[in-house]
Every structure is written in structure tokens, then in C-alpha cells.
Amino acid sequence: MVLVTIFILPLLGGAAIAAVPGRRSTAWVAVATNGAALVLGILTAARVVRHGPLSGAWGALRADALSVFMVIVIGAISLMASWVGIRTMAREQAEEQGNPARSSRYGMLVQAFVAFMLLAVLAANVGVLWVAVEATTIVTVFLVGHRRTRGSLEAAWKYIVICSVGIALAFLGTVFVYLAALHAGGHSAQALDWTSLMAHAHRFNPSLMRLAFGLLVLGYGTKVGLAPMHSWLPDAHSQAPAPVSALMSGVLLTVAFYAILRFKAVTDVTLGPGFARTLLVVVALLSLALAASLLITQRDYKRMLAYHSIEHMGLIALGAAAGIRLAIAAVLLHILGHGLAKSVLFLTSGEIMAAEGTSQIDGVRALLARRPALGGVFGVGLVALLGLPPFSLFTSELVMVRAEFQVGLGWAAVLAMVAMVVIFIAVVGHARHMLLGPPESPGVAVPPPRWVATPLVGGLAVCGFIGVFAWPLSGLLEAAARVVAS
Amino acid sequence: MTGSSYSSALTLAAGAVLVCAVATLWLASIRSVISVMAAQGLALGLVAVVLGVHLHDVGLLAAAAVVVIVKGVVIPVLLGRASGASSDARESRPLVNVPASLVASSALIALAFVTGRGVARFVGTTAGALVPIGIATLLIGFFVLVARRRPTFQIVGLLMVDNGIALTAFLCTAGFPFLIELGVSFDVLLGVVVLMVLSQRLRIEFGDVDLDELQELHD
């Protein structure tokens, strides 16, 4: 019952927006429902860690520690994004390019997006997971194209065509997994449940599973934004409204990665860890190399953040390749930390873009002096994202590297660190450009209102808090890692 | 149904799916391509019907009905309406010309038979032996996607990729459980609608362009 409620809550928020369009108060209802989903997720997590997995909706939904961890990630980021989204929409209406119908449609699509993402991680069945991920692809198209400029329409077209191909390949992979399961004596109705797959995977046909997992990595990897299937990502992230970029970066990419993580567990049972590891190491290193090379010459700060997401997805893939429990726990912590920091940065970049009127790095100067609040949040966010202490990304990156050395992937970890150093230098260079320096004209900038600053500062505070005190999460992380790592 | 008539009916229906795929390569008018896609949808539904009758599987027959309605009727009608309003009724300058496309498609079919053999042998049934046809349809769909430049043709390419995968799924596993099949069809339908709305907006914003002229965004 509680699982159904978690899934329904964001939809109720969307229904509220649909029922009374164009009112700011109904948008707050949506924020409240997303917050409630987060709280329910945390409560469920506490229960799952203590008493084991929960089922709901006649077995269609299932929450183990990994699922509820993802629910918390989705809940936290959607809370921030819908909160700041109120400001984005209010601004759009003031600039007369928006009308109430458009902003309420935006709100409904965001809520549908959140609901489908929650369904994807709570689904007991890999088929339902696929349907939910595909549904979010479709819902996001109009969010990417929301501004209806040439750039945003082009980004939306690329996004749906590339991701549809990707998700189709993931479907073919799912078909082959189902075939393997049926031949191993699975019952057609339950053969696609995660629990049944894990239980029978040792009897699956190995060469079929190799083919299936390859397709699944290619397919869901497209949505994760792993190279070489990443080409939609920078365009979509830079053209979408800021809250949508935050949701895509923090939620969409990681939920697709969650699918890979689950299928990797099944594949590992059939084939041993070697096959999945090789595949993930290759895409991870490719992604890191690509992100590093394109970040050096980046001129647009939203695209900079987008390529930074590709880097972090590469790091996560490398951590997953290591595959031991320690590595998976770090991967999950990294998913949460990256989601929080990157969402704050995207949301702040939306504010900066509105204030400065450009998304070019060259067009923004001396932000810390002129707009201390925005510049400060942006700067601290970058510090978090670059993996400096005290933020949780520092901890998770350190642990991932340690785990990679433990399983003999030290060489890959060293290559990754080289890429990270290059990225560090490139991003610090861009950030110095934007943040530091004397202001050209002494003007008084209006800081963002306190209700907008609250979720941004809050997100960074949480990211710092879990970096220093891991204890509230350690039980959950351990239990979640145990789900997919032996 | 007797064994031999089952196997020939199935081969015929699956073969029709592939023939439709190849036919889209040499047709330049979008109207006729849409009719061919409708025929492909119907052929796909027929595959499911034949399998369903043979296996006495009611769920599969229901899935066949959904496929026929969605892919054989609804999507082609929607596509036809959208393209009726536009002037991109012909693919003027495909990146690959017709003779070369046909040569490429025969190469893709050969490739599908080489790669699909392993899966076909693993499935080991009459239906399983036809799996390469599904893979060939999928590959030709990819080819349409990269070789054609009009938005409507790209939608057709995506649809064909999807049909190829659906055919493979029917032949390998006699389809997914019905509810999932329903969800998948619904997603496909929604995806096509979204693509059509988006291509309309592209047309309003850019005029009649080829997709490779979209170059606002790059690094």
C-alpha cells in the first residue's frame, strides 16, 4: 500500500495543477506531494533495512533496499526541482512568453516524469521497468522543447530519436533475457521479476546473456549518457529549462543506470563478473575521456555542467565495474551526492542565466562580487561536484578508487584519475572566469528571494552532511549494495 | 492447424514484414510509405495470430489485436493526416540513393541471418528459425533512420526498428505477458504522437528543412 502511495503522490500533485491551472498555490501542492514522497521513501527505507523487502499492488511493486534508496534520490531531487520550478515558471509568465496553460502543462509533465521514475525503481518486473523508462522519455520531450526556440526544438528531436533507438535496443535485450529465463524453466508470468531472474540466473544460457547484456548496456547506456551514445545529452541538458536539466541529470540518468546495475547482477550470476566488468570499464573510460576533452574548450556553462554529468556517469560505471559490495555502496552514495550537487548547480545556473541573459562562460564575470548569493552557491556547488571534501562526492570517489584497486582495476582507476585531474583544471579555469575578478560596473544586484535560496543551500548542506557523517545512510547503503553484489 | 500449414503461414507473415521493410526503401512518396507501414503492422499482427492459434494462447491473440489496431490502423492514420498537411510529401534527396539502398538492405539481411543463427538455434522451434527476419527488419529500420532526412521518414525508421524488435519477441518467446505488451504498445503510440507534434513544431520554426540542416547546437 505504501509503495502505491509513493507512486501516486506526484500524480496527485500533477492532478492539482491540472485542476486549477495557472495558480502558484497549486504548484506548491505539487512541491508538497514530492516532499511527501521523499518522506515516505525515507520511512520505508528505515522499515526495509530492519524487516526486509516490501511488496505492493499484488506483487507488481517491490521495494528492496536498492529501490528505496533510489526513491530517496528521486524524491530529494524532484522536491528541489519542483520548488525552484515555481520561480522559473513565474519568471516565464512575467516575460510574457509564457501563458498559464503552458506553465501548468509544464507542471503536469514534471509530475508525470517523477511518477514514472518512481514506478521504474519500484517495479518488481523488468518489463514494467522498461515501460516506465520509455514513458519518461516521451514525457521529457516536451519539457526539453518547452521554450520552443530553434535550439530547444532541435535538442528535443535529437533527444527523442536517439533515446528511442536506445530504449528499443534495451527492449531487445529484455526480450533475450526473457527468452533465457523461459528456457531455464521460468513461468511466463513471473519469469521477468527481479527475484525470479536472480534465482534462476545460474541456469541461463551464457551466450544469450552475453548478447542480452550487451544490448542492455547499449540501450540503457544511451539514457545514462555513456559515451559513445551520449550525443543527445549536452544538447538536451543545455536547452531544457533549468529544473528539467536538474531532473534529467540527477534522476533520469541514474534511474537508467539503476537498470544496468540490476541487469549486471543477473548477468554476473550467469557469467561471473568478468564480462560485465569489461564492458562497463570500456564505456566508463570512453565517457571520461570524452568529457575531459570537451570540457577543456567548453564555452557554455550549462553545457559544461552537462559534460560534467557524463564524467560522473563514467565514474559510476567504473565503480559498478568493480562490482564488490564496497564499490556498489560507493556508487550509490555517488549517485545521491552527484544528484544533489548537480541539481543545485543546474538550478543556480538557471538563475544566473535569467539574471545575466547569457549562457556563455565569457558573458559572465565577477559573479562573486556582483551577485554574492548566486555566485556563492554556484562556487560551493562546483567545489562539491569536483569531489573536494567535506562533500559526499569526495568520500564516494575515494572509496570507489579503493575498491577498483582491490579487484585489479587499478590501471583503470589511474586513467580515470588522470581524466579527473584534467577536468578539475578545466572546470576551475572556467569557474574562475565566471566567479572572480573585480566588477566592471558597481551595481546593486537583487539576490534571489529566500524561498528560492532555501532548497539550493539545503541541497548543498545535505550533500556536505552525508559527506561528513555517513551514519544515517550506512545501513541502507550496505543493504542496497547487498542486493546487487554478492 | 497442421504442422506444415502452420509453418508456411508463419513464414509467409514474417516474410511479409520484411518485404514491407525493403519496400520503404524504394518508395519516395510518403503516402505510399505510410501504406506500406500499415501493411507491415498488419503482417506483424498476423504473425501473432498464427502463433496464438498454434499455441492456443488467448493472451497472444489479444496482443495481436492490440498490434493490428495500434500499428496497422491508428498510427498510419495519424501519420497520414500529419503528412497531408505538409509539403514534405516526398523524400527529395535521400543521403543514399535507391539502388544503393537496396544493395545495402540485402547486405543487412545477410548480416541478420549470420548474427541471428545462434539465437534461432537456441530457440529451436519453427518460429525461432525465423528470428533472423526480425533482426533484418530491425537493421533496415536503422538504415532508414540514418539514410533519410525528412522527419516523417525518421518516424517510419523508428517504427520499423520497433516492429523488428516486436517480431523478434513474438518469434522468440511468443510475446511478453499481455499487460506488458499493452504497456509497450501504448508507449509506442504515445512516442509516435509526440514525434509528430514535434515535427510539426520543427516545420513551423524552421520551415521545410532536412534534418541534417539542424545545426544550432554543437561544440
XYZ file of C-alpha atoms in Angstrom:
705
model
C 0.000 0.000 0.000
C 2.750 2.394 0.935
C 4.502 1.705 -2.365
C 1.397 2.552 -4.357
C 1.085 5.755 -2.339
C 4.655 6.756 -3.150
C 3.942 6.326 -6.845
C 0.544 8.069 -6.719
C 1.647 11.130 -4.707
C 3.391 13.031 -7.548
C 0.442 12.230 -9.811
C -1.865 13.868 -7.254
C 0.346 16.949 -7.431
C 0.011 16.878 -11.207
C -3.766 16.496 -10.920
C -3.883 19.547 -8.640
C -2.031 21.578 -11.251
C -4.397 20.331 -13.931
C -7.474 21.101 -11.880
C -6.583 24.719 -11.073
C -4.220 25.856 -13.814
C -2.119 28.976 -13.606
C -2.185 29.352 -9.840
C 1.029 29.421 -7.908
C -0.599 27.771 -4.901
C -1.311 24.558 -6.812
C 2.317 24.405 -7.871
C 3.128 24.406 -4.161
C 0.790 21.440 -3.756
C 2.990 19.574 -6.245
C 6.085 20.514 -4.249
C 4.377 19.211 -1.130
C 3.464 15.887 -2.759
C 7.043 15.398 -3.943
C 8.243 16.187 -0.447
C 5.752 13.696 0.970
C 7.051 11.049 -1.446
C 10.548 11.740 -0.131
C 9.451 11.426 3.494
C 7.564 8.203 2.752
C 10.649 6.920 0.955
C 12.822 7.598 3.997
C 10.315 5.929 6.341
C 10.051 2.932 4.018
C 13.828 2.740 3.853
C 14.044 2.505 7.624
C 11.488 -0.302 7.560
C 13.132 -2.192 4.682
C 16.548 -2.069 6.349
C 15.057 -3.531 9.514
C 12.494 -6.005 8.176
C 13.462 -6.770 4.588
C 11.802 -6.093 1.213
C 8.203 -4.960 0.858
C 5.700 -5.863 -1.838
C 2.666 -3.988 -3.022
C -0.038 -3.845 -5.675
C -0.426 -7.652 -5.840
C 3.255 -8.191 -6.372
C 3.640 -5.676 -9.196
C 5.668 -3.345 -6.998
C 8.543 -4.365 -4.829
C 10.869 -2.332 -2.677
C 14.175 -3.701 -1.531
C 16.927 -1.529 -0.112
C 18.196 -0.567 -3.568
C 14.743 0.529 -4.755
C 14.037 2.658 -1.698
C 17.460 4.241 -1.951
C 16.575 5.306 -5.485
C 13.179 6.539 -4.243
C 15.021 8.813 -1.818
C 17.266 10.128 -4.615
C 14.266 10.802 -6.869
C 12.251 12.350 -4.040
C 15.018 14.704 -2.923
C 15.850 15.965 -6.394
C 12.257 16.321 -7.547
C 11.493 18.271 -4.373
C 14.244 20.776 -5.197
C 13.421 20.936 -8.891
C 9.678 21.481 -8.495
C 10.347 24.042 -5.759
C 12.658 26.187 -7.877
C 10.462 25.418 -10.906
C 7.796 27.711 -9.425
C 10.248 30.582 -9.786
C 11.171 29.546 -13.330
C 7.540 29.484 -14.408
C 6.685 32.745 -12.636
C 9.534 34.404 -14.477
C 8.410 32.980 -17.771
C 4.911 34.329 -17.269
C 6.280 37.743 -16.374
C 8.323 37.769 -19.555
C 5.044 37.314 -21.467
C 6.432 34.424 -23.481
C 4.530 32.025 -21.294
C 0.820 31.663 -20.752
C -0.898 29.939 -17.836
C -1.795 26.898 -19.923
C 1.819 26.358 -20.875
C 3.183 26.633 -17.392
C 0.539 24.328 -15.978
C 1.291 21.799 -18.722
C 4.918 22.078 -17.734
C 3.985 21.340 -14.133
C 1.900 18.311 -15.086
C 4.658 16.875 -17.265
C 7.203 17.277 -14.468
C 4.902 15.442 -12.055
C 4.301 12.660 -14.599
C 8.056 12.391 -15.073
C 8.612 11.980 -11.329
C 5.834 9.393 -11.032
C 7.174 7.251 -13.881
C 10.689 7.399 -12.465
C 9.344 6.202 -9.120
C 7.468 3.418 -10.900
C 10.659 2.398 -12.700
C 12.587 1.815 -9.490
C 9.660 0.257 -7.625
C 8.670 -2.147 -10.419
C 9.067 -5.787 -9.495
C 9.259 -6.709 -13.143
C 11.816 -5.777 -15.796
C 9.070 -5.301 -18.399
C 7.335 -2.693 -16.258
C 10.708 -1.039 -15.666
C 11.130 -0.734 -19.422
C 7.638 0.664 -19.935
C 8.224 3.260 -17.199
C 11.615 4.364 -18.545
C 10.207 4.658 -22.064
C 7.263 6.657 -20.731
C 9.637 9.138 -19.079
C 11.497 9.500 -22.367
C 8.270 10.540 -24.030
C 7.214 12.846 -21.201
C 10.574 14.622 -21.185
C 10.473 15.519 -24.881
C 8.124 18.443 -24.399
C 9.988 19.503 -21.296
C 13.207 19.733 -23.313
C 11.404 21.585 -26.103
C 9.459 23.728 -23.651
C 10.976 27.074 -24.686
C 10.132 26.396 -28.348
C 13.247 28.098 -29.590
C 15.095 26.623 -32.551
C 17.765 25.227 -30.297
C 15.351 23.615 -27.876
C 13.299 22.011 -30.657
C 16.421 20.622 -32.269
C 17.558 19.265 -28.906
C 14.145 17.695 -28.315
C 14.176 15.993 -31.715
C 17.673 14.599 -31.225
C 16.736 13.515 -27.730
C 13.683 11.506 -28.699
C 15.183 9.915 -31.813
C 18.446 8.843 -30.166
C 16.819 7.744 -26.925
C 14.040 5.856 -28.733
C 16.640 3.846 -30.613
C 18.499 3.251 -27.370
C 15.452 2.190 -25.452
C 14.419 -0.088 -28.351
C 17.740 -1.893 -28.049
C 17.178 -2.216 -24.319
C 13.839 -3.817 -25.152
C 15.522 -6.339 -27.443
C 17.929 -7.089 -24.605
C 14.957 -7.604 -22.277
C 13.418 -9.980 -24.834
C 16.574 -12.087 -24.820
C 16.695 -12.125 -21.027
C 13.073 -13.309 -21.053
C 13.972 -15.987 -23.597
C 16.814 -17.167 -21.393
C 14.504 -17.203 -18.380
C 11.791 -19.200 -20.170
C 14.324 -21.784 -21.316
C 15.652 -22.098 -17.793
C 12.174 -23.166 -16.728
C 10.740 -19.821 -15.649
C 6.981 -19.337 -15.506
C 5.877 -16.794 -18.066
C 4.019 -14.577 -15.621
C 6.805 -14.300 -13.054
C 9.844 -15.005 -15.222
C 10.584 -11.299 -15.594
C 10.526 -10.495 -11.864
C 13.876 -9.472 -10.452
C 13.673 -12.073 -7.710
C 12.898 -14.852 -10.171
C 15.653 -13.728 -12.551
C 18.207 -13.713 -9.746
C 17.079 -17.099 -8.515
C 17.293 -18.819 -11.905
C 20.163 -16.889 -13.488
C 22.681 -19.650 -12.849
C 20.804 -21.800 -15.380
C 20.575 -19.144 -18.121
C 22.286 -19.707 -21.446
C 25.636 -17.864 -21.234
C 25.985 -16.753 -24.851
C 22.416 -15.479 -24.894
C 23.062 -13.497 -21.705
C 26.207 -12.003 -23.232
C 24.147 -10.772 -26.175
C 21.350 -9.565 -23.903
C 23.591 -7.670 -21.500
C 25.471 -6.060 -24.386
C 22.182 -4.759 -25.783
C 21.009 -3.626 -22.353
C 24.205 -1.656 -21.703
C 23.940 -0.105 -25.157
C 20.250 0.672 -24.672
C 20.006 1.887 -21.098
C 23.529 3.307 -21.514
C 22.125 5.668 -24.126
C 19.828 7.094 -21.487
C 22.626 7.190 -18.920
C 24.580 9.285 -21.414
C 27.589 6.986 -21.529
C 29.913 7.500 -24.487
C 29.604 6.761 -27.366
C 25.808 7.016 -27.017
C 25.910 10.391 -25.259
C 25.323 12.798 -28.145
C 21.801 13.822 -27.095
C 22.825 14.719 -23.554
C 24.665 18.060 -23.818
C 22.031 19.452 -26.185
C 19.067 18.383 -24.099
C 20.601 19.486 -20.808
C 21.591 22.876 -22.125
C 18.295 23.623 -23.868
C 15.803 22.421 -21.276
C 14.538 24.771 -18.535
C 16.893 24.605 -15.550
C 14.672 22.449 -13.292
C 14.285 19.912 -16.094
C 18.050 19.785 -16.594
C 18.359 19.131 -12.869
C 15.810 16.308 -13.025
C 17.381 14.744 -16.093
C 20.878 14.893 -14.718
C 20.085 13.752 -11.206
C 17.190 11.363 -11.826
C 16.827 10.229 -15.437
C 20.459 9.264 -15.930
C 20.742 7.486 -12.638
C 17.485 5.561 -12.936
C 18.706 4.253 -16.295
C 21.926 3.316 -14.551
C 19.894 1.558 -11.869
C 18.524 -0.687 -14.619
C 22.053 -1.543 -15.758
C 23.049 -2.259 -12.161
C 20.164 -4.703 -11.744
C 20.816 -6.486 -15.013
C 24.513 -6.634 -14.191
C 23.671 -8.560 -11.043
C 21.699 -11.100 -13.099
C 24.455 -11.332 -15.718
C 27.111 -11.820 -13.048
C 25.260 -14.840 -11.700
C 25.229 -16.413 -15.159
C 28.630 -15.410 -16.468
C 30.729 -14.428 -13.474
C 31.888 -10.850 -13.006
C 34.354 -10.696 -15.921
C 32.040 -9.990 -18.847
C 30.020 -7.131 -17.388
C 33.182 -5.663 -15.902
C 34.991 -5.468 -19.244
C 32.021 -3.865 -20.950
C 31.494 -1.274 -18.219
C 35.183 -0.399 -17.973
C 35.259 0.314 -21.720
C 32.240 2.639 -21.728
C 33.351 4.267 -18.477
C 36.816 5.157 -19.747
C 35.398 6.337 -23.072
C 32.959 8.619 -21.249
C 35.672 10.042 -19.022
C 37.985 10.714 -21.960
C 35.200 12.357 -23.931
C 34.083 14.530 -21.011
C 37.654 15.635 -20.322
C 38.409 16.553 -23.922
C 35.189 18.516 -24.417
C 35.265 20.295 -21.057
C 38.591 21.968 -21.828
C 37.193 24.057 -24.654
C 33.655 24.499 -23.350
C 32.177 27.972 -23.765
C 28.673 27.461 -22.396
C 28.241 26.865 -18.682
C 25.112 24.739 -18.973
C 26.896 22.503 -21.481
C 29.838 22.435 -19.091
C 27.551 21.015 -16.404
C 26.149 18.534 -18.931
C 29.568 17.172 -19.864
C 30.337 17.029 -16.180
C 27.377 14.666 -15.848
C 28.935 12.413 -18.486
C 32.115 12.362 -16.399
C 30.239 11.357 -13.278
C 28.268 8.663 -15.097
C 31.622 7.328 -16.277
C 32.905 7.251 -12.697
C 29.768 5.459 -11.566
C 30.098 2.912 -14.377
C 33.696 2.276 -13.384
C 32.664 1.798 -9.777
C 29.959 -0.626 -10.852
C 32.522 -2.483 -12.943
C 34.481 -3.180 -9.772
C 31.269 -4.712 -8.535
C 32.168 -5.664 -4.968
C 29.883 -4.535 -2.158
C 32.150 -1.702 -1.098
C 32.196 -0.376 -4.665
C 28.423 -0.572 -5.100
C 27.808 1.236 -1.813
C 30.134 3.993 -3.023
C 28.411 4.065 -6.412
C 25.064 4.608 -4.715
C 26.447 7.313 -2.441
C 27.913 8.944 -5.530
C 24.552 8.815 -7.301
C 22.971 10.681 -4.386
C 25.802 13.194 -3.971
C 26.080 13.908 -7.672
C 22.327 14.247 -7.986
C 22.133 16.783 -5.157
C 25.132 18.861 -6.214
C 24.349 18.793 -9.915
C 20.707 19.739 -9.366
C 21.721 22.688 -7.212
C 24.158 23.774 -9.910
C 21.670 23.464 -12.749
C 19.009 25.309 -10.754
C 21.507 28.037 -9.892
C 22.630 28.248 -13.495
C 19.007 28.909 -14.426
C 19.006 31.860 -12.015
C 22.332 33.091 -13.379
C 21.080 32.805 -16.923
C 17.948 34.788 -16.080
C 19.982 37.461 -14.336
C 22.815 37.757 -16.846
C 20.913 36.955 -20.018
C 23.516 34.603 -21.425
C 24.680 31.032 -21.009
C 28.154 31.804 -22.323
C 31.012 31.489 -19.869
C 32.586 34.572 -21.437
C 29.473 36.613 -20.813
C 29.549 36.181 -17.051
C 32.163 37.960 -14.951
C 32.883 38.670 -11.312
C 29.790 36.890 -10.108
C 31.005 36.645 -6.526
C 31.406 40.393 -6.287
C 28.252 41.346 -8.134
C 25.865 38.627 -7.057
C 27.359 37.124 -3.919
C 24.425 34.807 -3.193
C 24.209 33.223 -6.637
C 27.962 33.187 -7.137
C 28.482 31.682 -3.710
C 26.041 28.823 -4.248
C 27.459 28.168 -7.719
C 31.014 28.155 -6.398
C 30.284 25.876 -3.460
C 28.309 23.590 -5.763
C 31.293 23.277 -8.064
C 33.539 22.520 -5.104
C 31.165 19.701 -4.183
C 30.966 18.425 -7.721
C 34.715 18.412 -8.238
C 34.969 15.962 -5.381
C 36.536 18.128 -2.703
C 35.877 17.478 0.981
C 33.729 17.792 3.016
C 31.123 16.853 0.396
C 29.986 13.280 -0.066
C 31.412 13.021 -3.592
C 34.885 13.113 -2.080
C 34.105 10.114 0.094
C 32.422 8.123 -2.652
C 35.161 8.761 -5.207
C 37.805 7.734 -2.708
C 36.008 4.516 -1.831
C 35.369 3.674 -5.489
C 39.059 4.058 -6.303
C 39.964 1.872 -3.349
C 37.538 -0.818 -4.476
C 38.838 -0.646 -8.041
C 42.382 -1.261 -6.800
C 41.099 -4.158 -4.704
C 39.692 -6.027 -7.708
C 42.642 -5.362 -10.008
C 41.175 -2.418 -11.876
C 43.866 -0.124 -10.515
C 45.029 0.767 -14.008
C 41.550 1.929 -14.941
C 41.302 3.912 -11.722
C 44.597 5.635 -12.551
C 43.344 6.508 -16.048
C 40.134 7.824 -14.523
C 42.108 9.974 -12.115
C 44.096 11.457 -14.996
C 40.829 12.418 -16.675
C 39.539 13.823 -13.388
C 42.617 15.997 -12.957
C 42.195 17.370 -16.477
C 38.525 18.052 -15.790
C 39.362 19.636 -12.454
C 41.782 22.072 -14.071
C 39.389 22.857 -16.931
C 36.383 23.474 -14.679
C 38.347 25.534 -12.169
C 39.572 27.667 -15.073
C 36.039 28.259 -16.334
C 34.749 28.905 -12.819
C 37.488 31.425 -12.064
C 36.436 33.241 -15.186
C 32.820 33.397 -14.101
C 33.153 33.962 -10.386
C 36.233 36.034 -9.632
C 37.532 39.405 -10.675
C 36.540 42.982 -9.934
C 33.079 44.085 -11.064
C 33.103 46.314 -14.124
C 30.222 48.474 -13.029
C 29.321 48.891 -9.372
C 25.677 47.909 -9.322
C 23.438 46.512 -6.623
C 22.130 43.117 -7.668
C 18.928 41.788 -6.214
C 19.639 38.458 -4.521
C 17.226 35.606 -5.208
C 14.372 35.540 -2.700
C 14.911 33.444 0.379
C 12.372 30.782 -0.625
C 14.395 30.108 -3.776
C 17.718 30.059 -1.962
C 16.428 27.625 0.681
C 16.324 24.443 -1.462
C 19.656 25.317 -3.106
C 21.514 25.842 0.149
C 19.630 22.911 1.658
C 20.736 20.564 -1.106
C 24.374 21.521 -0.648
C 24.065 21.257 3.120
C 22.701 17.710 2.849
C 25.474 16.808 0.405
C 28.037 18.114 2.880
C 26.341 16.485 5.843
C 26.347 12.988 4.375
C 29.958 13.555 3.358
C 30.960 14.113 6.963
C 28.503 11.913 8.795
C 27.788 8.816 6.788
C 25.948 7.084 9.642
C 22.346 7.860 8.690
C 22.901 6.178 5.350
C 25.393 3.439 6.088
C 22.839 0.764 6.955
C 20.771 1.492 3.875
C 23.800 1.638 1.570
C 25.080 -1.651 2.888
C 21.707 -3.346 2.459
C 21.291 -1.876 -1.038
C 24.741 -2.998 -2.113
C 23.961 -6.498 -0.877
C 21.020 -6.636 -3.337
C 23.222 -6.450 -6.425
C 26.658 -7.516 -5.214
C 27.497 -10.859 -3.718
C -3.651 -26.067 -37.872
C -1.425 -28.797 -39.207
C 2.308 -28.566 -38.814
C 3.176 -27.691 -42.382
C 0.417 -25.139 -42.901
C 1.360 -23.525 -39.581
C 4.956 -23.226 -40.623
C 4.158 -21.856 -44.080
C 1.604 -19.361 -42.714
C 4.126 -18.144 -40.163
C 6.906 -17.861 -42.738
C 4.613 -16.001 -45.088
C 3.502 -13.499 -42.442
C 7.017 -12.893 -41.127
C 8.323 -12.634 -44.676
C 5.676 -10.001 -45.421
C 7.042 -7.876 -42.563
C 10.479 -7.939 -44.159
C 9.183 -7.283 -47.671
C 7.397 -4.192 -46.366
C 10.643 -3.039 -44.790
C 12.514 -3.334 -48.078
C 9.645 -1.695 -49.971
C 10.015 1.522 -47.929
C 13.499 1.886 -49.376
C 12.454 2.336 -52.971
C 9.297 4.343 -52.389
C 9.858 8.092 -52.385
C 6.316 9.266 -51.738
C 5.467 9.468 -48.076
C 1.854 8.413 -48.705
C 2.836 5.057 -50.142
C 5.437 4.544 -47.411
C 2.736 5.057 -44.791
C 0.506 2.474 -46.515
C 3.422 0.058 -46.512
C 3.922 0.671 -42.789
C 0.243 -0.105 -42.229
C 0.724 -3.347 -44.159
C 3.754 -4.138 -42.014
C 1.695 -3.583 -38.878
C -0.987 -5.934 -40.165
C 1.598 -8.573 -41.117
C 3.068 -8.320 -37.618
C -0.397 -8.815 -36.178
C -0.843 -11.838 -38.444
C 2.349 -13.389 -37.064
C 0.902 -13.048 -33.572
C -2.437 -14.520 -34.703
C -0.790 -17.556 -36.310
C 1.338 -18.137 -33.216
C -1.618 -17.609 -30.915
C -3.798 -20.118 -32.804
C -0.976 -22.632 -32.917
C -0.139 -22.329 -29.210
C -3.798 -21.880 -28.119
C -2.700 -18.728 -26.322
C -5.524 -16.234 -25.730
C -3.136 -13.592 -24.410
C -1.221 -13.702 -27.651
C -4.407 -13.250 -29.687
C -5.275 -10.236 -27.552
C -1.780 -8.879 -28.159
C -2.312 -9.443 -31.877
C -5.491 -7.378 -31.726
C -3.626 -4.550 -29.993
C -0.840 -4.674 -32.597
C -3.296 -4.596 -35.506
C -5.222 -1.677 -34.030
C -2.200 0.386 -32.989
C 0.318 -0.340 -35.723
C -1.978 -1.327 -38.563
C -4.614 1.360 -38.190
C -4.136 4.148 -35.632
C -0.508 5.093 -36.266
C -0.765 5.032 -40.097
C -3.934 7.146 -39.999
C -2.255 9.662 -37.681
C 0.868 9.751 -39.817
C -1.184 10.164 -42.983
C -3.069 13.091 -41.504
C 0.081 14.824 -40.336
C 1.829 14.419 -43.674
C -1.265 15.522 -45.597
C -0.882 18.946 -44.031
C 2.736 19.295 -45.001
C 4.698 19.696 -48.174
C 7.359 17.149 -47.285
C 5.375 14.537 -49.141
C 8.450 13.307 -50.980
C 11.921 12.500 -49.872
C 13.772 14.656 -52.337
C 17.390 13.991 -51.632
C 17.996 10.887 -49.541
C 21.573 10.547 -48.344
C 21.754 7.168 -50.085
C 20.020 6.679 -53.438
C 17.552 3.883 -54.159
C 19.799 1.307 -55.898
C 22.457 1.711 -53.243
C 19.798 1.396 -50.514
C 18.591 -1.884 -51.987
C 22.132 -3.254 -52.143
C 22.644 -2.151 -48.549
C 19.419 -3.830 -47.483
C 20.474 -7.157 -48.983
C 23.761 -6.862 -47.126
C 21.859 -6.118 -43.920
C 19.613 -9.144 -44.458
C 22.660 -11.345 -44.955
C 24.165 -9.891 -41.776
C 20.936 -10.595 -39.894
C 20.960 -14.226 -40.986
C 24.571 -14.637 -39.855
C 24.045 -12.995 -36.464
C 20.577 -14.395 -35.820
C 21.539 -18.001 -36.428
C 22.781 -18.508 -32.877
C 19.556 -17.279 -31.322
C 17.493 -19.237 -33.870
C 19.286 -22.447 -32.980
C 18.866 -21.731 -29.266
C 15.112 -21.215 -29.537
C 14.878 -24.359 -31.624
C 11.259 -24.033 -32.795
C 9.756 -23.328 -36.226
C 9.101 -19.773 -35.082
C 12.607 -19.440 -33.708
C 14.104 -20.283 -37.074
C 12.536 -17.078 -38.406
C 14.251 -14.818 -35.848
C 16.759 -13.508 -38.463
C 13.807 -11.948 -40.299
C 13.024 -9.870 -37.221
C 16.648 -8.808 -36.890
C 16.794 -7.918 -40.595
C 13.723 -5.693 -40.218
C 15.353 -4.004 -37.239
C 18.570 -3.361 -39.181
C 16.725 -1.947 -42.188
C 14.858 0.327 -39.778
C 18.204 1.656 -38.542
C 19.243 2.172 -42.133
C 16.117 4.235 -42.903
C 16.811 6.257 -39.782
C 20.301 7.282 -40.862
C 19.794 7.427 -44.644
C 16.622 9.551 -44.805
C 16.448 13.171 -43.833
C 12.784 14.091 -43.630
C 11.226 13.991 -40.154
C 8.381 11.720 -41.289
C 10.816 9.197 -42.730
C 12.712 9.154 -39.469
C 9.488 8.351 -37.645
C 8.980 5.496 -40.126
C 12.516 4.281 -39.396
C 11.885 4.265 -35.650
C 8.618 2.452 -36.155
C 10.353 -0.163 -38.251
C 13.027 -0.707 -35.609
C 10.222 -1.246 -33.172
C 8.370 -3.652 -35.491
C 11.573 -5.646 -35.993
C 12.002 -5.999 -32.256
C 8.347 -6.887 -31.756
C 8.642 -9.575 -34.447
C 11.754 -10.956 -32.784
C 9.950 -11.011 -29.455
C 6.937 -12.857 -30.891
C 9.138 -15.432 -32.599
C 11.482 -15.992 -29.641
C 9.156 -16.039 -26.678
C 5.657 -15.880 -28.134
C 5.476 -12.314 -26.845
C 5.595 -10.837 -23.381
C 2.880 -11.279 -20.787
C -0.138 -9.410 -22.126
C -0.152 -6.474 -19.710
C 3.431 -5.606 -20.533
C 2.655 -5.942 -24.227
C -0.154 -3.455 -23.700
C 2.162 -1.019 -21.943
C 4.722 -1.339 -24.719
C 2.157 -0.668 -27.443
C 0.849 2.319 -25.549
C 4.371 3.727 -25.249
C 4.973 3.253 -28.966
C 1.731 5.003 -29.836
C 2.494 7.882 -27.493
C 6.012 8.137 -28.868
C 4.753 8.442 -32.432
C 2.241 11.118 -31.445
C 4.957 13.072 -29.657
C 7.282 12.766 -32.646
C 4.570 14.025 -34.960
C 3.745 17.046 -32.813
C 7.429 17.808 -32.561
C 7.976 17.538 -36.308
C 5.103 19.951 -36.813
C 6.730 22.431 -34.453
C 10.033 21.985 -36.255
C 8.285 22.809 -39.501
C 6.704 25.939 -38.044
C 10.029 27.094 -36.667
C 12.444 26.091 -39.412
C 10.232 25.724 -42.491
C 10.716 22.631 -44.628
C 14.200 21.544 -43.751
C 16.141 18.370 -43.934
C 17.137 17.197 -40.513
C 20.837 17.441 -41.187
C 20.358 21.166 -41.639
C 19.553 21.424 -37.939
C 22.845 22.700 -36.670
C 22.082 25.204 -33.985
C 23.748 23.099 -31.339
C 27.294 21.891 -31.495
C 30.568 22.142 -29.638
